[in-house]
Short mmCIF file of C-alpha atoms in Angstrom, two decimals:
data_model
loop_
_atom_site.label_atom_id
_atom_site.label_comp_id
_atom_site.label_asym_id
_atom_site.label_seq_id
_atom_site.Cartn_x
_atom_site.Cartn_y
_atom_site.Cartn_z
CA MET A 1 182.70 -20.89 72.54
CA THR A 2 182.62 -18.33 70.17
CA PRO A 3 185.30 -17.69 68.04
CA ALA A 4 186.78 -14.36 68.05
CA LEU A 5 186.88 -14.35 64.37
CA SER A 6 185.16 -16.40 61.89
CA ILE A 7 185.17 -16.12 57.69
CA SER A 8 183.34 -18.38 55.67
CA HIS A 9 183.68 -18.65 52.06
CA LEU A 10 184.81 -15.18 51.47
CA ARG A 11 185.31 -13.94 47.88
CA LYS A 12 186.74 -10.36 46.83
CA VAL A 13 186.48 -9.11 43.39
CA TYR A 14 187.45 -5.51 42.81
CA ARG A 15 185.69 -3.50 40.30
CA SER A 16 188.50 -3.94 37.48
CA GLY A 17 187.49 -8.04 37.83
CA THR A 18 190.86 -8.97 39.57
CA VAL A 19 190.20 -12.01 42.00
CA ALA A 20 191.94 -10.98 45.13
CA VAL A 21 190.45 -13.85 47.69
CA GLU A 22 188.84 -16.65 45.79
CA ASP A 23 187.38 -18.48 48.71
CA LEU A 24 188.69 -18.22 51.99
CA SER A 25 187.70 -19.76 55.34
CA LEU A 26 188.89 -19.43 58.48
CA THR A 27 188.24 -19.88 62.32
CA ILE A 28 190.26 -18.28 64.94
CA PRO A 29 189.65 -18.96 68.58
CA GLU A 30 189.36 -16.12 71.19
CA GLY A 31 192.63 -15.78 72.72
CA GLU A 32 194.73 -17.41 69.58
CA PHE A 33 197.96 -15.57 68.10
CA PHE A 34 197.27 -16.56 64.58
CA GLY A 35 199.91 -16.37 61.66
CA PHE A 36 198.21 -15.28 58.53
CA LEU A 37 200.86 -16.10 55.96
CA GLY A 38 201.43 -15.93 51.89
CA PRO A 39 203.23 -14.73 49.19
CA ASN A 40 202.56 -10.68 48.25
CA GLY A 41 199.00 -10.80 46.03
CA ALA A 42 197.92 -13.82 47.95
CA GLY A 43 195.12 -12.10 49.63
CA LYS A 44 195.98 -11.69 52.85
CA SER A 45 195.66 -7.65 53.16
CA THR A 46 192.54 -7.80 51.02
CA THR A 47 191.11 -10.12 53.48
CA ILE A 48 191.71 -8.27 56.48
CA HIS A 49 190.68 -4.93 54.80
CA CYS A 50 187.05 -7.11 54.33
CA ILE A 51 187.41 -7.95 58.31
CA THR A 52 187.44 -4.38 59.30
CA GLY A 53 185.62 -2.21 56.51
CA VAL A 54 188.05 -1.18 54.31
CA ALA A 55 186.96 -2.85 51.21
CA GLU A 56 183.80 -4.52 50.79
CA PRO A 57 183.13 -8.56 50.66
CA SER A 58 181.78 -9.70 46.97
CA SER A 59 180.36 -12.73 48.94
CA GLY A 60 180.76 -14.69 52.32
CA LYS A 61 180.17 -13.89 55.59
CA ILE A 62 182.92 -12.47 58.25
CA GLU A 63 181.97 -12.90 61.87
CA ILE A 64 183.81 -10.83 64.79
CA PHE A 65 183.22 -12.93 68.32
CA GLY A 66 179.53 -13.76 66.62
CA ILE A 67 179.00 -10.30 65.37
CA ASP A 68 178.44 -9.90 61.72
CA ALA A 69 180.94 -7.63 60.05
CA VAL A 70 179.05 -6.31 57.10
CA LYS A 71 175.51 -5.94 58.57
CA ASN A 72 176.32 -5.11 62.54
CA TYR A 73 179.52 -3.17 61.46
CA ARG A 74 179.44 -0.86 64.13
CA GLU A 75 179.22 -3.21 66.66
CA ALA A 76 181.91 -5.41 65.31
CA ARG A 77 184.27 -2.53 64.49
CA ARG A 78 184.25 -1.98 67.97
CA LEU A 79 186.00 -4.85 69.05
CA VAL A 80 188.84 -4.59 66.59
CA GLY A 81 191.95 -2.45 66.27
CA LEU A 82 193.93 -2.65 62.64
CA CYS A 83 197.69 -1.58 62.15
CA PRO A 84 197.59 -1.58 58.64
CA GLN A 85 200.75 -2.30 56.34
CA GLU A 86 200.67 1.13 54.53
CA PHE A 87 200.85 4.67 56.81
CA ASN A 88 197.34 5.56 56.18
CA VAL A 89 197.61 8.78 58.21
CA ASP A 90 197.33 12.62 57.95
CA PRO A 91 201.07 13.65 57.23
CA PHE A 92 200.47 17.30 58.88
CA ALA A 93 198.83 15.47 62.21
CA ASN A 94 200.89 15.32 65.01
CA ALA A 95 201.53 11.56 67.01
CA ARG A 96 199.23 12.38 69.80
CA GLN A 97 196.71 13.88 67.55
CA ILE A 98 196.67 10.73 65.34
CA VAL A 99 195.92 8.48 68.14
CA ASP A 100 193.64 10.77 70.12
CA TRP A 101 191.22 11.42 67.16
CA MET A 102 191.06 7.56 66.96
CA GLY A 103 190.14 7.17 70.44
CA GLY A 104 187.29 9.96 69.68
CA TYR A 105 186.47 7.80 66.76
CA PHE A 106 185.55 4.79 69.08
CA GLY A 107 183.41 6.91 71.67
CA MET A 108 186.29 7.16 74.32
CA GLY A 109 185.18 9.73 76.47
CA ALA A 110 188.28 12.63 76.68
CA ARG A 111 189.70 11.44 80.32
CA GLU A 112 189.78 7.86 79.23
CA ARG A 113 191.46 8.78 76.07
CA LYS A 114 194.22 10.50 77.91
CA GLU A 115 194.84 7.84 79.92
CA ARG A 116 195.13 5.30 77.08
CA ILE A 117 197.16 7.58 74.86
CA ASP A 118 199.60 8.43 78.09
CA TYR A 119 200.47 5.02 78.45
CA LEU A 120 200.42 3.75 74.54
CA ILE A 121 202.78 6.99 74.19
CA GLU A 122 204.84 5.93 76.76
CA ARG A 123 204.75 2.33 76.12
CA PHE A 124 206.00 2.99 72.46
CA ASP A 125 208.56 5.83 73.34
CA LEU A 126 206.88 8.30 71.70
CA ILE A 127 207.01 10.54 74.55
CA PRO A 128 209.75 12.88 72.49
CA HIS A 129 208.21 12.87 69.66
CA GLN A 130 204.01 13.50 70.43
CA LYS A 131 204.12 16.67 69.31
CA LYS A 132 205.78 16.44 66.24
CA GLN A 133 204.12 16.08 62.84
CA PHE A 134 203.82 12.31 61.38
CA ARG A 135 205.63 13.67 57.95
CA GLU A 136 208.64 14.70 60.33
CA LEU A 137 209.17 10.98 61.60
CA SER A 138 211.30 8.28 60.90
CA GLY A 139 210.10 5.04 59.53
CA GLY A 140 210.24 3.49 62.78
CA LEU A 141 208.51 6.17 64.68
CA LYS A 142 205.42 6.27 61.83
CA ARG A 143 205.19 2.81 62.82
CA ARG A 144 205.09 2.87 66.48
CA VAL A 145 202.32 6.17 65.77
CA VAL A 146 200.29 3.54 64.14
CA LEU A 147 200.52 0.84 66.41
CA ALA A 148 199.67 3.20 69.30
CA ARG A 149 196.83 4.24 67.14
CA ALA A 150 195.43 0.48 66.59
CA LEU A 151 195.12 -0.21 70.13
CA ILE A 152 194.00 2.89 71.41
CA ASN A 153 190.18 1.28 72.18
CA ASP A 154 191.93 -1.76 73.27
CA PRO A 155 190.63 -4.14 71.13
CA LYS A 156 189.58 -7.73 71.56
CA LEU A 157 190.84 -8.51 67.78
CA ILE A 158 194.01 -7.09 67.08
CA ILE A 159 194.79 -7.28 63.09
CA LEU A 160 198.38 -6.69 62.64
CA ASP A 161 199.20 -6.38 58.63
CA GLU A 162 203.47 -6.67 58.44
CA PRO A 163 203.80 -4.64 61.61
CA THR A 164 207.51 -5.08 61.89
CA ALA A 165 208.05 -4.45 58.18
CA GLY A 166 211.08 -1.90 57.93
CA VAL A 167 211.57 -1.53 61.70
CA ASP A 168 214.94 -1.42 63.46
CA VAL A 169 215.62 -5.05 66.01
CA GLU A 170 215.04 -2.73 69.22
CA LEU A 171 211.29 -1.85 68.16
CA ARG A 172 210.55 -5.23 66.92
CA ARG A 173 211.74 -6.52 70.26
CA VAL A 174 209.38 -4.03 72.22
CA LEU A 175 206.79 -5.07 69.95
CA TRP A 176 207.14 -8.69 70.46
CA ARG A 177 207.05 -8.43 74.27
CA TYR A 178 203.58 -6.52 74.11
CA LEU A 179 202.22 -8.33 71.89
CA THR A 180 203.33 -11.79 74.20
CA GLU A 181 201.69 -9.51 76.70
CA ILE A 182 198.57 -8.50 75.74
CA ASN A 183 197.76 -12.14 73.85
CA LYS A 184 198.39 -13.69 77.55
CA ASP A 185 195.73 -11.13 79.03
CA GLY A 186 193.13 -12.81 76.81
CA ARG A 187 193.46 -10.44 73.46
CA THR A 188 193.41 -12.36 70.32
CA ILE A 189 196.20 -11.53 67.71
CA LEU A 190 195.98 -11.78 63.97
CA LEU A 191 199.15 -11.36 62.54
CA THR A 192 200.68 -11.17 59.08
CA SER A 193 204.38 -11.18 58.26
CA HIS A 194 207.22 -12.24 56.04
CA TYR A 195 209.47 -12.67 58.67
CA LEU A 196 209.10 -16.47 59.53
CA GLU A 197 210.98 -16.45 62.60
CA GLU A 198 208.78 -13.96 63.88
CA VAL A 199 205.77 -15.69 63.26
CA GLU A 200 207.58 -18.82 64.43
CA ARG A 201 208.43 -16.83 68.07
CA LEU A 202 205.07 -15.71 68.34
CA CYS A 203 202.27 -17.62 67.04
CA ARG A 204 200.52 -21.23 68.21
CA HIS A 205 198.32 -21.37 65.08
CA VAL A 206 199.46 -20.79 61.38
CA ALA A 207 197.12 -20.21 58.01
CA ILE A 208 198.79 -20.03 54.59
CA VAL A 209 197.24 -18.33 51.55
CA SER A 210 197.98 -18.86 48.31
CA LYS A 211 195.82 -17.53 45.44
CA GLY A 212 193.27 -16.40 47.76
CA ARG A 213 192.50 -19.58 49.63
CA VAL A 214 193.91 -21.05 52.54
CA VAL A 215 196.33 -24.01 51.41
CA ARG A 216 197.57 -24.83 54.55
CA GLU A 217 196.29 -24.54 58.23
CA GLY A 218 197.60 -26.05 61.79
CA THR A 219 198.99 -25.49 64.54
CA LYS A 220 202.58 -23.81 64.44
CA ASP A 221 204.49 -26.94 65.99
CA GLU A 222 202.45 -29.29 63.12
CA ILE A 223 203.39 -26.89 60.09
CA ALA A 224 207.04 -26.00 61.58
CA GLY A 225 207.80 -29.70 62.96
CA SER A 226 207.53 -31.13 59.28
CA PRO A 227 210.76 -31.44 57.53
CA GLY A 228 212.42 -28.22 56.31
CA GLY A 229 210.68 -26.27 59.05
CA LEU A 230 207.93 -23.57 58.62
CA GLU A 231 209.81 -22.16 55.66
CA ASN A 232 209.96 -25.43 53.72
CA ALA A 233 206.18 -25.86 54.62
CA TYR A 234 205.44 -22.10 53.50
CA LEU A 235 207.35 -22.79 50.17
CA ILE A 236 205.28 -26.34 49.22
CA ALA A 237 201.94 -24.87 50.36
CA THR A 238 202.68 -21.68 48.01
CA GLY A 239 203.86 -23.80 45.12
CA ALA A 240 207.29 -22.39 45.51
CA GLU A 241 210.44 -24.79 45.36
CA PRO A 242 211.78 -25.65 48.56
CA ASP A 243 215.89 -25.35 48.65
CA HIS A 244 216.26 -29.13 48.99
CA VAL A 245 214.32 -29.46 45.99
CA ALA A 246 215.45 -26.44 44.15
CA GLY A 247 219.20 -26.92 44.86
CA GLN A 248 219.11 -30.84 42.93
CA MET B 1 191.21 -9.63 81.21
CA TRP B 2 189.71 -7.10 78.57
CA ARG B 3 188.44 -4.31 79.97
CA GLY B 4 186.95 -2.64 76.46
CA ASN B 5 186.33 0.75 75.84
CA LYS B 6 183.07 2.33 76.66
CA MET B 7 182.02 3.58 73.97
CA SER B 8 179.36 6.23 74.39
CA GLN B 9 176.28 6.27 72.65
CA THR B 10 172.91 8.66 73.26
CA MET B 11 170.22 7.60 71.00
CA GLY B 12 172.36 5.71 69.34
CA ILE B 13 174.53 8.06 68.05
CA ASN B 14 178.01 8.37 68.45
CA TRP B 15 178.65 11.41 70.09
CA ILE B 16 182.35 12.04 70.58
CA GLY B 17 183.16 10.16 67.43
CA LEU B 18 181.11 12.98 65.36
CA TYR B 19 182.37 15.72 67.99
CA THR B 20 186.15 14.40 67.08
CA MET B 21 185.07 14.73 63.30
CA VAL B 22 184.53 18.32 63.96
CA ARG B 23 187.80 18.64 66.13
CA ARG B 24 189.84 17.16 63.42
CA GLU B 25 188.66 19.31 60.62
CA ALA B 26 188.66 22.41 62.78
CA SER B 27 192.45 21.57 63.25
CA ARG B 28 193.00 21.38 59.75
CA MET B 29 191.46 24.91 59.14
CA ALA B 30 193.48 26.26 61.44
CA ARG B 31 196.43 25.06 59.59
CA ILE B 32 195.16 27.09 56.83
CA PRO B 33 193.72 30.18 57.94
CA ILE B 34 194.47 32.52 54.91
CA GLN B 35 193.09 29.95 52.52
CA ALA B 36 189.96 29.26 54.61
CA PHE B 37 189.08 33.10 55.88
CA ILE B 38 191.74 35.74 55.00
CA ALA B 39 190.82 35.16 51.46
CA PRO B 40 187.65 35.53 51.26
CA TRP B 41 187.48 38.37 53.68
CA ILE B 42 190.09 40.08 51.57
CA SER B 43 188.18 39.54 48.43
CA ALA B 44 185.21 40.87 50.29
CA LEU B 45 186.75 44.01 51.36
CA LEU B 46 187.86 44.50 47.92
CA PHE B 47 184.25 44.38 46.36
CA ILE B 48 183.26 46.91 49.32
CA PHE B 49 185.93 49.34 48.06
CA ILE B 50 185.12 48.86 44.38
CA PHE B 51 181.32 48.78 44.44
CA GLY B 52 181.26 51.41 47.30
CA SER B 53 183.82 54.06 46.11
CA VAL B 54 184.60 53.06 42.61
CA VAL B 55 181.91 51.77 40.74
CA GLY B 56 178.92 52.32 42.86
CA GLY B 57 179.16 56.17 43.29
CA ARG B 58 178.13 55.89 39.55
CA ILE B 59 175.10 53.72 39.75
CA SER B 60 171.82 54.67 40.38
CA GLN B 61 169.89 53.05 43.28
CA ILE B 62 168.07 49.58 42.91
CA GLY B 63 164.95 49.26 44.81
CA GLY B 64 166.15 52.36 47.03
CA HIS B 65 169.42 50.84 47.96
CA ARG B 66 172.84 51.45 47.22
CA TYR B 67 174.87 49.69 44.81
CA LEU B 68 176.74 48.54 47.33
CA GLU B 69 174.42 47.44 49.60
CA PHE B 70 172.42 45.22 46.53
CA VAL B 71 175.97 43.51 45.59
CA LEU B 72 177.36 42.73 49.32
CA PRO B 73 174.69 40.09 50.05
CA GLY B 74 175.38 38.18 46.67
CA VAL B 75 178.94 38.51 47.33
CA LEU B 76 178.62 37.40 50.71
CA MET B 77 176.85 34.40 49.24
CA LEU B 78 179.01 33.41 46.72
CA ASN B 79 182.03 33.17 49.32
CA ILE B 80 179.65 30.79 51.41
CA VAL B 81 179.36 28.30 48.45
CA ASN B 82 183.06 28.52 47.87
CA ALA B 83 183.67 28.00 51.18
CA ALA B 84 181.44 25.18 51.90
CA PHE B 85 181.85 23.36 48.52
CA ILE B 86 185.45 23.58 48.99
CA GLN B 87 185.72 22.28 52.52
CA ALA B 88 183.75 19.36 51.92
CA SER B 89 185.61 18.42 48.61
CA THR B 90 189.20 18.82 49.23
CA ALA B 91 188.66 17.46 53.25
CA ILE B 92 186.98 14.35 51.67
CA TYR B 93 189.15 13.80 48.79
CA PHE B 94 192.75 14.54 50.70
CA SER B 95 191.81 11.94 53.02
CA ARG B 96 190.93 9.02 50.36
CA PHE B 97 194.26 10.37 48.57
CA ILE B 98 196.49 10.14 51.87
CA LYS B 99 194.11 7.07 52.60
CA PHE B 100 193.49 8.24 56.13
CA VAL B 101 190.01 8.12 55.35
CA GLU B 102 190.24 4.26 56.31
CA GLU B 103 190.16 5.74 60.28
CA MET B 104 186.87 6.33 59.77
CA LEU B 105 185.75 3.04 57.90
CA VAL B 106 187.47 1.00 60.46
CA ALA B 107 185.74 2.82 63.54
CA PRO B 108 182.42 2.34 64.91
CA LEU B 109 180.85 5.30 62.70
CA SER B 110 177.31 5.12 60.82
CA TYR B 111 177.43 6.50 57.24
CA VAL B 112 174.77 9.18 58.38
CA GLU B 113 177.16 10.31 60.77
CA MET B 114 180.28 10.37 58.36
CA ILE B 115 177.95 12.78 56.46
CA ILE B 116 176.94 14.90 59.28
CA GLY B 117 180.40 15.30 60.99
CA SER B 118 181.92 16.33 57.52
CA LEU B 119 178.64 18.80 57.02
CA SER B 120 179.19 20.10 60.44
CA VAL B 121 182.93 21.61 59.54
CA VAL B 122 181.29 22.96 56.26
CA VAL B 123 178.65 24.94 58.13
CA LEU B 124 181.09 26.09 60.73
CA ARG B 125 183.22 27.48 58.08
CA ALA B 126 180.82 28.99 56.20
CA THR B 127 179.31 30.72 59.21
CA VAL B 128 182.89 32.29 60.21
CA THR B 129 183.28 33.35 56.47
CA GLY B 130 179.81 34.79 56.14
CA ILE B 131 179.52 36.55 59.52
CA GLY B 132 183.25 38.05 59.12
CA ILE B 133 181.89 39.74 55.72
CA LEU B 134 178.72 40.79 57.26
CA LEU B 135 180.71 42.54 60.24
CA MET B 136 182.81 44.20 57.41
CA GLY B 137 179.97 45.09 55.45
CA ILE B 138 178.13 46.73 58.97
CA GLY B 139 181.62 48.30 59.68
CA PHE B 140 181.69 50.26 56.37
CA GLY B 141 177.99 51.13 56.37
CA ALA B 142 177.41 48.74 53.92
CA THR B 143 174.55 46.31 54.95
CA HIS B 144 172.26 45.68 57.72
CA ILE B 145 170.24 42.64 58.73
CA GLU B 146 166.55 43.04 58.17
CA SER B 147 165.82 39.33 59.50
CA TRP B 148 168.33 37.34 61.42
CA PRO B 149 166.53 34.11 61.40
CA MET B 150 166.45 34.20 57.74
CA PHE B 151 170.32 35.11 57.68
CA LEU B 152 171.03 32.38 59.25
CA PHE B 153 168.77 30.08 57.38
CA TRP B 154 170.24 30.55 54.15
CA ILE B 155 174.00 30.13 55.53
CA VAL B 156 173.21 27.33 57.07
CA SER B 157 170.68 25.49 54.57
CA VAL B 158 172.78 26.84 51.48
CA SER B 159 175.97 25.62 52.92
CA THR B 160 174.85 22.95 53.36
CA VAL B 161 173.67 22.06 50.09
CA PHE B 162 177.11 22.58 48.71
CA GLY B 163 178.80 20.80 51.35
CA LEU B 164 176.60 17.63 50.15
CA LEU B 165 177.68 19.01 46.93
CA GLY B 166 181.27 18.86 47.41
CA LEU B 167 181.03 15.43 49.25
CA ILE B 168 179.67 13.85 46.69
CA VAL B 169 182.20 15.47 43.87
CA GLY B 170 185.34 14.50 46.75
CA LEU B 171 183.96 11.10 46.26
CA TRP B 172 183.62 11.01 42.62
CA SER B 173 187.31 12.81 41.90
CA LYS B 174 189.67 10.90 40.94
CA SER B 175 192.59 13.93 40.54
CA PHE B 176 192.91 17.63 41.70
CA GLU B 177 192.09 18.64 37.96
CA GLN B 178 188.38 16.47 38.62
CA LEU B 179 187.89 18.32 42.11
CA ASN B 180 188.17 21.77 40.66
CA MET B 181 185.76 20.54 37.47
CA PRO B 182 182.57 21.82 39.07
CA VAL B 183 183.80 25.12 40.44
CA VAL B 184 185.23 26.06 36.89
CA PHE B 185 182.14 24.99 34.59
CA LEU B 186 179.24 25.15 37.01
CA LEU B 187 179.75 27.04 40.25
CA THR B 188 181.41 30.18 39.12
CA PRO B 189 179.25 30.98 36.11
CA LEU B 190 176.16 30.06 37.74
CA SER B 191 176.73 32.26 40.64
CA MET B 192 177.88 35.30 38.38
CA VAL B 193 175.07 35.01 36.43
CA GLY B 194 172.51 34.25 39.60
CA GLY B 195 171.99 38.22 40.04
CA VAL B 196 174.72 39.14 42.44
CA PHE B 197 175.67 42.07 40.12
CA ASN B 198 172.23 43.10 38.68
CA THR B 199 168.55 42.69 39.06
CA ILE B 200 166.39 40.14 36.38
CA GLU B 201 165.05 43.33 34.79
CA MET B 202 168.31 44.79 34.34
CA LEU B 203 168.50 41.46 31.63
CA PRO B 204 167.39 41.02 28.23
CA ALA B 205 163.57 40.03 28.78
CA LYS B 206 164.36 37.03 26.25
CA LEU B 207 167.21 35.99 28.87
CA GLN B 208 165.24 36.99 32.17
CA TRP B 209 164.07 32.89 32.34
CA LEU B 210 167.74 31.86 32.28
CA ALA B 211 168.02 33.95 36.16
CA TYR B 212 164.54 31.70 36.74
CA ALA B 213 165.71 28.68 35.66
CA ASN B 214 169.16 29.42 37.64
CA PRO B 215 168.95 28.00 41.55
CA PHE B 216 171.77 30.63 42.46
CA PHE B 217 169.56 32.98 41.78
CA TYR B 218 166.98 31.74 44.46
CA PHE B 219 170.12 31.91 47.10
CA ILE B 220 171.18 35.21 46.55
CA ASN B 221 167.59 36.45 46.24
CA GLY B 222 167.02 34.65 49.74
CA ILE B 223 169.68 36.39 51.74
CA ARG B 224 169.62 39.50 49.78
CA GLY B 225 165.81 39.81 51.54
CA ALA B 226 167.23 38.46 54.90
CA MET B 227 169.79 41.49 54.78
CA ILE B 228 168.42 44.84 53.22
CA GLY B 229 164.69 43.59 52.51
CA PHE B 230 165.02 43.42 48.81
CA ASP B 231 163.68 40.33 46.50
CA GLU B 232 163.18 39.55 43.17
CA ALA B 233 160.87 36.36 43.56
CA PRO B 234 159.05 34.85 46.64
CA GLN B 235 160.79 33.60 49.29
CA GLY B 236 158.95 30.31 49.94
CA LEU B 237 160.02 29.53 46.32
CA GLY B 238 163.41 29.47 47.38
CA ILE B 239 163.14 27.55 50.78
CA GLY B 240 161.04 25.22 49.15
CA LEU B 241 164.10 24.78 45.75
CA THR B 242 166.99 24.65 48.66
CA LEU B 243 165.08 22.10 50.77
CA GLY B 244 164.06 19.91 47.81
CA LEU B 245 168.10 19.93 47.13
CA LEU B 246 169.03 19.32 50.54
CA ALA B 247 166.74 16.20 50.12
CA VAL B 248 168.07 14.92 46.93
CA LEU B 249 171.65 15.53 47.47
CA GLY B 250 171.19 14.28 51.02
CA VAL B 251 169.93 10.89 49.98
CA THR B 252 172.42 10.79 47.13
CA ALA B 253 175.69 11.32 49.29
CA TRP B 254 174.16 8.72 52.19
CA ARG B 255 173.93 6.08 49.13
CA LEU B 256 177.19 7.07 48.22
CA TYR B 257 178.82 6.27 51.74
CA ALA B 258 176.30 3.38 51.95
CA ILE B 259 177.69 1.29 48.95
CA GLY B 260 181.13 2.71 49.69
CA TYR B 261 181.60 4.59 46.38
CA GLY B 262 184.82 6.02 46.57
CA LEU B 263 185.60 5.14 50.17
CA ARG B 264 185.94 1.32 50.14
CA GLU B 265 188.02 -0.86 47.83
#
């Protein structure tokens, strides 16, 4: 079966000379809920940028459902939805416009777009806020808009780069429920998060990245099942000192 | 089950994506009507007043045309150039600055579609600006149109040239200061000495070659020919130069998009 995402020896060196991703390989089967963990600067966001076309890989190969994400980028992008870490949104546009324009870029017709936007706006409790300019929204509402935008094209592969950073408990639970539901429906999800309890709750498979390489990968049960749980496994894999060592 | 969005394509072109780019920029323009349209129209009205009533009466006719008739096509062309350059450069720069250009980068849009989408709005803004000034000129009895096809050719082609230049500058700029540099040091000086206010024979003989070496002269000469039927150089020369610039700038812009210059990390 063709994997949803296959990354082979990805390397990304920025123009400044900074090596953001050293040599990263990863395979995510279709239908997986995949946790992509690592400290700040480990190369998670850069890897996501390379998958989605925001950054150009220096070398290596990325395939999305078997389609080369660089050579056949248009076909590959059609299958992906990205919720980025930063709010990369026109602050003067309203919530509905932002989601609508994204649907338009994906070639969705007016009727299909309207149905999908109505659904997402309702699903993320944005009805009273849909005509407000993005800059007028609170942090949590902004996050909802960006999530709705990522899902407008009903993507097969959903990439969420710290989607719950800075959001309240209510939205976090709304989002968890929704992600669980669409994952059951067959969507593949790649999630980065610094909240390990979130990863433990949602993901079935985990990869830990450090200094631009995957340093540990396995099922959540394998990794979280080791002494000290996921947090200890994470700290050991990334070269930090686990509590029981630091406390000695 | 994944239903999948049905991306509408004809001849391999994402038409809805293209149209969305136009809708989006049109919506941005609608947020700044004073900057986009009112300012150039007021400036043209002032030119009509100054060159029609104040200065024009003291200057003899040029090629059988009143001075205001002679000047107005050049004023119209200056506004088209400004509208095209500012629309293209600020749109791409602002989208890079705020990072919402990433919305297009992650979407199934080709580089050519991205460029055509941006240029469509450029041409729209320049055409509305130009037609507005033309209507004011006609309303004040200051101009007329000798050839509509040539008038439209000059508006569309010149706005596309400066739209492409604006895209390139918008990709290159790293600050608002850099974004304004070409306007201050290139577009304004060249347009002012490109024959808006004078014929070439009014210049000292030793300086006339400068006008012939200035591309703005051919743009202004072209639209003046289309509007009042007065020209100082063969139209074919201007058309050839404009098409050449379109080709060079078009390939340059496409190449920059393809390598992700200023767009992708």
